[in-house]
Structure formats: structure tokens, C-alpha cells
Coordinates of C-alpha atoms and ligand atoms in Angstrom, one line a residue:
Chain A
X1 CA 55.6 -62.7 -80.6
X2 CA 55.1 -66.2 -79.4
X3 CA 55.1 -68.1 -82.8
X4 CA 54.2 -71.3 -81.1
X5 CA 50.8 -69.8 -80.2
X6 CA 50.2 -68.0 -83.5
X7 CA 47.4 -69.5 -85.6
X8 CA 45.1 -68.7 -88.4
X9 CA 42.0 -66.9 -87.0
X10 CA 38.7 -68.8 -87.3
X11 CA 35.3 -67.4 -88.0
X12 CA 31.7 -68.5 -87.7
X13 CA 29.4 -67.7 -90.6
X14 CA 25.9 -66.2 -90.1
X15 CA 23.4 -66.0 -92.9
X16 CA 20.2 -64.0 -92.9
X17 CA 18.5 -66.4 -95.2
X18 CA 15.6 -64.3 -96.4
X19 CA 17.7 -61.4 -97.6
X20 CA 19.9 -63.4 -99.9
X21 CA 19.4 -63.0 -103.7
X22 CA 21.9 -65.6 -104.8
X23 CA 24.3 -63.2 -106.4
X24 CA 27.3 -65.6 -105.8
X25 CA 29.7 -62.8 -104.7
X26 CA 30.4 -64.3 -101.3
X27 CA 30.8 -67.9 -102.6
X28 CA 33.0 -67.0 -105.6
X29 CA 35.3 -64.6 -103.7
X30 CA 35.7 -66.3 -100.3
X31 CA 39.5 -66.8 -100.2
X32 CA 39.1 -70.0 -98.2
X33 CA 36.4 -71.4 -100.6
X34 CA 34.3 -72.6 -97.6
X35 CA 30.9 -71.5 -99.0
X36 CA 28.5 -73.2 -101.4
X37 CA 24.9 -72.8 -102.4
X38 CA 22.2 -74.5 -100.2
X39 CA 20.1 -77.2 -101.7
X40 CA 17.1 -75.4 -100.1
X41 CA 15.8 -72.1 -101.2
X42 CA 14.5 -69.1 -99.2
X43 CA 10.9 -67.8 -99.6
X44 CA 11.8 -65.9 -102.7
X45 CA 13.3 -68.9 -104.4
X46 CA 17.0 -68.1 -104.0
X47 CA 19.7 -70.5 -102.9
X48 CA 21.6 -69.0 -100.0
X49 CA 25.2 -69.7 -99.0
X50 CA 26.0 -72.6 -96.5
X51 CA 29.3 -74.0 -95.4
X52 CA 30.9 -76.7 -97.5
X53 CA 30.4 -79.9 -95.4
X54 CA 34.1 -80.8 -95.0
X55 CA 35.2 -77.2 -94.5
X56 CA 33.0 -76.4 -91.5
X57 CA 36.0 -75.0 -89.6
X58 CA 37.7 -73.3 -92.6
X59 CA 36.4 -69.7 -92.3
X60 CA 39.5 -67.5 -91.7
X61 CA 37.4 -64.6 -90.6
X62 CA 38.5 -62.2 -93.3
X63 CA 35.0 -60.7 -93.4
X64 CA 35.1 -60.3 -97.2
X65 CA 31.8 -62.1 -97.7
X66 CA 30.2 -59.6 -95.3
X67 CA 31.7 -56.5 -97.0
X68 CA 30.8 -57.5 -100.5
X69 CA 27.3 -58.8 -99.9
X70 CA 24.9 -56.3 -101.6
X71 CA 22.0 -57.5 -99.4
X72 CA 23.6 -57.4 -95.9
X73 CA 22.7 -61.1 -95.7
X74 CA 26.0 -62.7 -94.4
X75 CA 28.5 -61.8 -91.7
X76 CA 31.1 -63.6 -89.6
X77 CA 32.1 -63.6 -86.0
X78 CA 35.4 -64.8 -84.4
X79 CA 35.4 -68.1 -82.7
X80 CA 37.4 -69.3 -79.6
X81 CA 37.8 -65.8 -78.3
X82 CA 39.7 -64.5 -81.2
X83 CA 40.1 -60.7 -80.9
X84 CA 38.1 -58.8 -83.4
X85 CA 40.8 -57.7 -85.8
X86 CA 38.5 -55.1 -87.3
Chain B
X1 CA 26.9 -71.8 -89.8
X2 CA 24.0 -70.2 -88.0
X3 CA 20.8 -68.7 -89.4
X4 CA 20.6 -65.0 -88.3
X5 CA 17.9 -62.4 -88.4
X6 CA 19.8 -59.2 -88.1
X7 CA 23.2 -57.9 -89.4
X8 CA 25.7 -56.1 -87.0
X9 CA 25.5 -53.0 -89.2
X10 CA 21.7 -52.9 -89.4
X11 CA 21.5 -50.0 -86.9
X12 CA 22.9 -47.8 -89.7
X13 CA 20.3 -49.1 -92.2
X14 CA 16.6 -48.8 -92.4
X15 CA 16.6 -52.5 -91.9
X16 CA 12.8 -52.8 -91.9
X17 CA 13.0 -52.0 -95.6
X18 CA 15.3 -54.9 -96.4
X19 CA 15.5 -56.8 -98.7
X20 CA 15.9 -53.7 -100.9
X21 CA 14.4 -53.4 -104.4
X22 CA 17.7 -53.6 -106.3
X23 CA 18.1 -56.6 -108.6
X24 CA 20.0 -59.7 -107.8
X25 CA 23.7 -59.2 -108.7
X26 CA 23.4 -55.4 -108.7
X27 CA 26.4 -53.7 -107.1
X28 CA 24.5 -50.7 -105.6
X29 CA 23.7 -52.7 -102.4
X30 CA 27.5 -53.3 -101.9
X31 CA 28.1 -49.5 -102.3
X32 CA 25.4 -48.7 -99.7
X33 CA 26.9 -51.3 -97.4
X34 CA 30.4 -49.9 -97.8
X35 CA 29.1 -46.4 -97.0
X36 CA 27.5 -47.5 -93.7
X37 CA 30.7 -49.3 -92.8
X38 CA 32.6 -46.1 -93.5
X39 CA 30.1 -44.1 -91.3
X40 CA 30.7 -46.7 -88.5
X41 CA 34.5 -46.5 -88.8
X42 CA 34.7 -42.7 -89.2
X43 CA 34.2 -42.1 -85.5
X44 CA 31.8 -39.3 -86.5
X45 CA 28.5 -39.3 -84.8
X46 CA 25.9 -40.8 -87.2
X47 CA 23.7 -37.7 -86.4
X48 CA 26.4 -35.6 -88.1
X49 CA 26.3 -37.6 -91.3
X50 CA 24.0 -36.6 -94.1
X51 CA 23.3 -38.6 -97.3
X52 CA 21.9 -37.0 -100.4
X53 CA 20.8 -38.9 -103.5
X54 CA 19.5 -38.0 -106.9
X55 CA 17.2 -40.2 -109.0
X56 CA 17.5 -43.7 -110.5
X57 CA 18.5 -47.0 -108.9
X58 CA 21.6 -45.4 -107.3
X59 CA 19.3 -42.6 -106.0
X60 CA 17.6 -45.2 -103.8
X61 CA 20.6 -45.1 -101.5
X62 CA 19.3 -42.3 -99.4
X63 CA 16.1 -44.3 -98.6
X64 CA 18.0 -47.2 -97.1
X65 CA 20.5 -45.6 -94.8
X66 CA 19.6 -44.6 -91.2
X67 CA 21.1 -41.1 -91.2
X68 CA 19.5 -37.9 -92.2
X69 CA 18.9 -38.4 -95.9
X70 CA 17.4 -36.7 -98.9
X71 CA 16.2 -38.1 -102.2
X72 CA 16.3 -35.1 -104.5
X73 CA 15.3 -34.4 -108.0
X74 CA 17.1 -35.4 -111.2
X75 CA 20.6 -33.9 -111.4
X76 CA 20.1 -31.7 -108.3
X77 CA 21.7 -33.8 -105.6
X78 CA 24.9 -31.7 -105.6
X79 CA 23.3 -28.2 -105.3
X80 CA 21.0 -29.6 -102.6
X81 CA 24.0 -31.0 -100.8
X82 CA 26.0 -27.8 -101.3
X83 CA 23.3 -25.9 -99.4
X84 CA 23.5 -28.3 -96.4
X85 CA 27.3 -28.3 -96.4
X86 CA 27.6 -24.5 -96.6
X87 CA 24.9 -23.9 -94.0
X88 CA 26.5 -26.2 -91.5
X89 CA 30.2 -27.1 -92.1
X90 CA 30.1 -29.4 -89.1
X91 CA 28.2 -32.0 -91.1
X92 CA 29.7 -34.7 -93.1
X93 CA 27.7 -34.7 -96.3
X94 CA 27.9 -37.5 -98.8
X95 CA 26.2 -37.6 -102.2
X96 CA 25.5 -41.1 -103.5
X97 CA 24.2 -41.1 -107.0
X98 CA 24.5 -42.6 -110.5
X99 CA 26.5 -41.6 -113.5
X100 CA 23.4 -40.5 -115.4
X101 CA 22.1 -38.3 -112.6
X102 CA 25.4 -36.7 -111.5
X103 CA 27.1 -36.3 -114.9
X104 CA 24.4 -35.8 -117.5
X105 CA 21.6 -33.5 -116.2
X106 CA 23.7 -32.8 -113.1
X107 CA 26.9 -32.2 -115.1
X108 CA 27.1 -28.5 -114.7
X109 CA 26.5 -28.8 -110.9
X110 CA 29.3 -31.3 -110.8
X111 CA 31.9 -29.2 -112.4
X112 CA 31.0 -26.1 -110.4
X113 CA 30.9 -27.9 -107.1
X114 CA 34.4 -29.3 -107.9
X115 CA 35.6 -25.9 -109.1
X116 CA 34.5 -24.3 -105.8
X117 CA 35.9 -27.2 -103.8
X118 CA 32.7 -27.5 -101.8
X119 CA 33.1 -29.8 -98.7
X120 CA 31.3 -32.8 -100.1
X121 CA 32.0 -36.5 -100.5
X122 CA 30.6 -37.6 -103.9
X123 CA 30.2 -41.3 -104.7
X124 CA 29.3 -41.9 -108.3
X125 CA 28.0 -45.4 -108.9
X126 CA 28.9 -46.0 -112.5
X127 CA 27.1 -48.8 -114.3
X128 CA 27.4 -47.2 -117.8
X129 CA 23.7 -46.7 -118.4
X130 CA 20.3 -45.5 -117.1
X131 CA 19.4 -48.8 -115.4
X132 CA 16.1 -47.9 -113.8
X133 CA 14.5 -46.5 -116.9
X134 CA 15.4 -49.5 -119.0
X135 CA 19.0 -49.1 -120.2
X136 CA 19.3 -45.9 -122.3
X137 CA 22.9 -44.9 -123.0
X138 CA 24.3 -42.2 -120.8
X139 CA 27.3 -39.9 -120.4
X140 CA 29.6 -42.8 -119.4
X141 CA 28.5 -45.5 -121.8
X142 CA 31.7 -46.7 -123.5
X143 CA 32.0 -46.4 -127.3
X144 CA 30.5 -49.6 -128.8
X145 CA 28.5 -50.6 -125.8
X146 CA 24.9 -51.2 -126.5
X147 CA 21.8 -49.6 -124.9
X148 CA 18.1 -49.2 -125.7
X149 CA 18.9 -45.9 -127.4
X150 CA 21.9 -47.3 -129.2
X151 CA 21.1 -50.8 -130.2
X152 CA 24.2 -51.0 -132.5
X153 CA 26.5 -49.5 -130.0
X154 CA 27.2 -46.0 -128.5
X155 CA 29.2 -43.7 -130.8
X156 CA 29.6 -40.7 -128.4
X157 CA 32.8 -40.2 -126.5
X158 CA 32.1 -41.0 -122.9
X159 CA 33.3 -38.9 -119.9
X160 CA 36.3 -40.2 -118.1
X161 CA 35.1 -39.3 -114.7
X162 CA 38.4 -39.1 -112.7
X163 CA 39.9 -36.9 -115.4
X164 CA 36.8 -34.7 -115.4
X165 CA 36.8 -34.4 -111.6
X166 CA 40.5 -33.6 -111.4
X167 CA 40.3 -31.0 -114.2
X168 CA 37.4 -29.3 -112.5
X169 CA 39.3 -29.0 -109.3
X170 CA 38.5 -31.9 -106.9
X171 CA 40.7 -32.3 -103.9
X172 CA 40.4 -36.1 -103.8
X173 CA 39.8 -38.4 -106.8
X174 CA 39.5 -42.2 -106.8
X175 CA 38.1 -45.0 -108.9
X176 CA 37.3 -48.5 -107.6
X177 CA 34.9 -51.3 -108.4
X178 CA 32.5 -53.1 -106.0
X179 CA 35.0 -56.0 -105.9
X180 CA 37.6 -53.6 -104.5
X181 CA 35.3 -53.2 -101.5
X182 CA 38.0 -52.6 -98.9
X183 CA 39.9 -50.0 -101.0
X184 CA 36.6 -48.4 -101.9
X185 CA 35.5 -48.2 -98.3
X186 CA 38.9 -46.7 -97.4
X187 CA 38.4 -44.1 -100.1
X188 CA 35.0 -43.1 -98.7
X189 CA 36.6 -42.9 -95.2
X190 CA 39.3 -40.7 -96.5
X191 CA 36.6 -38.5 -98.1
X192 CA 34.9 -38.2 -94.8
X193 CA 38.1 -37.2 -93.0
X194 CA 39.1 -34.7 -95.7
X195 CA 37.7 -31.2 -96.2
X196 CA 36.9 -30.2 -99.8
X197 CA 35.4 -31.8 -102.9
X198 CA 36.1 -35.6 -102.8
X199 CA 35.1 -37.8 -105.7
X200 CA 35.0 -41.6 -105.9
X201 CA 33.8 -43.4 -108.9
X202 CA 32.8 -47.0 -108.3
X203 CA 32.1 -49.4 -111.1
X204 CA 29.1 -51.5 -110.4
X205 CA 27.3 -54.2 -112.4
X206 CA 23.8 -53.7 -113.7
X207 CA 22.9 -57.1 -115.0
X208 CA 19.3 -56.2 -115.7
X209 CA 19.8 -53.3 -118.1
X210 CA 23.4 -53.1 -119.1
X211 CA 24.8 -56.6 -118.7
X212 CA 22.1 -58.3 -120.7
X213 CA 22.5 -56.1 -123.7
X214 CA 26.2 -56.3 -123.7
X215 CA 26.7 -60.0 -123.3
X216 CA 28.2 -59.5 -119.9
X217 CA 26.0 -62.1 -118.2
X218 CA 25.0 -62.0 -114.6
X219 CA 26.3 -59.5 -112.1
X220 CA 29.0 -61.9 -111.0
X221 CA 30.3 -62.2 -114.5
X222 CA 30.7 -58.4 -114.8
X223 CA 32.5 -58.4 -111.4
X224 CA 34.7 -61.1 -112.7
X225 CA 35.5 -59.0 -115.8
X226 CA 36.7 -56.3 -113.4
X227 CA 38.8 -58.8 -111.5
X228 CA 40.5 -59.8 -114.6
X229 CA 41.0 -56.4 -116.2
X230 CA 41.5 -54.0 -113.4
X231 CA 45.0 -52.7 -112.7
X232 CA 45.7 -50.7 -109.5
X233 CA 47.7 -47.6 -110.0
X234 CA 47.5 -45.3 -107.0
X235 CA 48.6 -41.8 -107.9
X236 CA 48.4 -42.4 -111.6
X237 CA 49.5 -39.2 -113.3
X238 CA 48.0 -39.5 -116.7
X239 CA 44.3 -39.4 -115.9
X240 CA 43.4 -38.4 -119.4
X241 CA 44.6 -41.9 -120.5
X242 CA 42.3 -43.7 -118.1
X243 CA 39.1 -43.9 -120.1
X244 CA 37.2 -47.2 -119.9
X245 CA 36.9 -49.5 -122.8
X246 CA 34.3 -52.2 -122.0
X247 CA 34.2 -53.8 -125.5
X248 CA 37.9 -54.6 -126.0
X249 CA 38.9 -57.3 -123.4
X250 CA 42.5 -56.6 -123.9
X251 CA 42.2 -53.1 -122.5
X252 CA 43.0 -52.7 -118.8
X253 CA 40.8 -50.7 -116.5
X254 CA 42.8 -48.6 -114.1
X255 CA 41.6 -48.1 -110.6
X256 CA 43.2 -46.4 -107.6
X257 CA 43.3 -43.3 -105.5
X258 CA 44.6 -40.8 -108.0
X259 CA 44.5 -37.3 -106.4
X260 CA 44.8 -36.1 -102.8
X261 CA 45.6 -32.4 -102.6
X262 CA 44.9 -29.5 -100.2
X263 CA 43.0 -26.5 -101.6
X264 CA 40.9 -23.8 -100.0
X265 CA 37.4 -25.0 -99.2
X266 CA 34.3 -23.1 -100.4
X267 CA 32.7 -21.4 -97.4
X268 CA 34.0 -24.2 -95.2
Ligands
SF4_301 S1 34.9 -64.4 -93.5 FE1 36.3 -64.8 -95.3 S2 36.9 -66.9 -95.1 FE2 35.1 -66.6 -93.8 S3 33.4 -67.3 -95.1 FE3 33.6 -65.0 -95.3 S4 34.9 -64.7 -97.1 FE4 35.1 -66.9 -96.5
SF4_302 S1 26.8 -62.1 -101.4 FE1 24.9 -62.0 -100.1 S2 23.2 -62.0 -101.6 FE2 25.0 -62.7 -102.7 S3 24.9 -65.0 -102.5 FE3 26.1 -64.2 -100.8 S4 24.7 -63.9 -99.1 FE4 23.5 -64.1 -100.9
SF4_303 S1 18.3 -52.0 -113.2 FE1 20.5 -52.2 -113.0 S2 21.2 -50.6 -111.6 FE2 18.9 -50.9 -111.4 S3 18.7 -52.2 -109.6 FE3 18.7 -53.5 -111.5 S4 20.8 -54.1 -111.8 FE4 20.8 -52.4 -110.3

């Protein structure tokens, strides 16, 4: 293993705004704490997750937000050609 | 962050029906989501997966997944699923239903399906009450927990579901919560790989009917209670000791994969 090239994976967050019901599961349990509520609401009046402004590159692509979301309203993809670790 | 319109797992959901009807902060959506992830990872053709549900909020699961699915009558998910599993052993049949449906009116079917070791994967979403009909106490309501039919607290001894499943003869027995979503998905995957009666209980918040009456707050607060109180003990031997006390915060809640044995499968 080339330790010089090892690095923390990075993810990009995608939100399906109209599905979110503001349950807080993704925000509270994101291990990198990169999510917060939007100031805007969706059509049903719920605040959906957005990236914390100064943590825009902080998603470590653990996928926990995706797995725990009861609404299938958030998922992440790898950036910079990171292999999909599954 | 980008705004998206579809989710990568939507092909296994009836996505045109989303958002689903389940309340904000309800964990049933997480269970359905985990189930379709397990289908995806199982490597088994989705056409060979079958989902059977009973009634109630958990019974809605069959209506949202994009595999052959059946929403059956109260308590009858298991005999309905048994018919499918026995008729075609090549199918991977999963029952997703609630504690009230599976263990109260369906209780006899449960013990006999486990006794026979029918090749079924049973996911029991336990939220300790009959959520859809307004919060009556059920067969898993912990002593002291309140419901519409027990405003001063339930007095009946609740079922300890992993103990019941093991005693009745299940081949695989697990308990997780919706917060333990990776371990729960792995338990469902193991059930899909394994022949025989596989049972996973998953503790899930019901803020609307149970949380409100028991001062548990929103769904996130019930999930946080599980984070603080759950202890993982895979292979725990003393299942009879693992009842759930919701009322006393000093009592741990034990989760894990408890039983994984081989036994002859019924007409498999
Ligand atoms: S993938 Fe993990 S690190 Fe990234 S936003 Fe989701 S929970 Fe946070
Ligand atoms: S977990 Fe899903 S529904 Fe809940 S706040 Fe996050 S995106 Fe919204
Ligand atoms: S009543 Fe309870 S179980 Fe039913 S959808 Fe609402 S929170 Fe979920």
C-alpha cells in the first residue's frame, strides 16, 4: 500500500428535496457533521438537509445518511474518481 | 450538494408513490429502505424476491417495494407467505409486518411457522403499539408504557420476541434498531442467504402514537434513546433475560445476531 497516496474518501451529497420530512436522522448521525437544515422549506413545509457552508468538502462518503433516511431523500456519490467502496 | 430527483435504489421501489404516507420520524421507511438494499446486494434476481405484509403501518411495506408483493389480512401474512414458499422453494420470501400483526392475532401462525422451520425471512417492525389505529397497547408493549387502552401504563407481561422465536424453533434470530441500519441490513441479507425460518426484530420509533404518549418526543429522540441504551451482544445466550424495559432508563436494551443454526427445512 502506498501510504503517501492514501487519503480519506470524499463524497458529494444529493438531496431529493421534496421527499424530505425533516426527521433529523441524517443530520444528527452524520459522523462528519457536515449537514444542517436548510433555511428554505420544501413544498410540504419541511426543512431539508444542506451542507454546512464551511464543510462543503467534508463528506467522507460513508453513506450512512443514505441508509438511514426513511424517505430515500438523500444519497452520496464519490468524488474525484474514488472507487465505490460499496 | 446537488438537488436530485431520483434515488439510486428507486428501481426497487414503487417510486411514483413516494413520499410515502408514514409519519415524519417514523422508522418504517428506514426498514423498507434497508430491505431493498438487501435485495440489491443479495445477488438474487428481484423477480425471485417476494414481499408479504399484514396490516397496519408496517403492513404498508408491500405497497412500496417493486417486487412481487402482497398486502394480506390481519395476522395472516405468515400462512400466506408459507403457501408461496412451499409452492416454489426457489423464491426468496420476506414477510415485513408489525408486532401487533405478527405476534397478536398472528401469534399462532408465528410459532407454528418457526416450529416447522418454513423457509421464510420475517422482519418484525416493533414499535410497541398499534400505531395506525391510534396507539392501543399490543403484545410487545413494555410494562408501564402507556397506550390509548392503558392510559396509566400497560400491566401485561410483553413478549420477548427473540426468546419466543428461538423457543419456537427459528434457525436465525436477531434484534436491531433502525439506527443499527448496517447490522440490520446484514441480518436481512443473512436471512435471504439462509434456508429456514429467519427472524429479525427491528425496534422502530412511532412518534405519532407511542412516542407522544410515553414522553419519548420526536422520532429522533426515540432513536437517540436506542443509541444510548443499546448494547450489542452477538450470540447472547440468555435470550430469556433480554426483555425490553422502556420505562427504566438504566436498563440496557440488548441487540445482536443471537441464533444461527442449521435445521431441516419444512418442504424446502
Ligand atoms: S455520506 Fe456520511 S459523511 Fe457524507 S454526508 Fe452522508 S453521513 Fe455525512
Ligand atoms: S434522513 Fe431523510 S427525511 Fe430525514 S432529514 Fe435527512 S433527508 Fe430528510
Ligand atoms: S402512526 Fe406510528 S408507526 Fe404509523 S406511520 Fe406514524 S409514526 Fe409510523
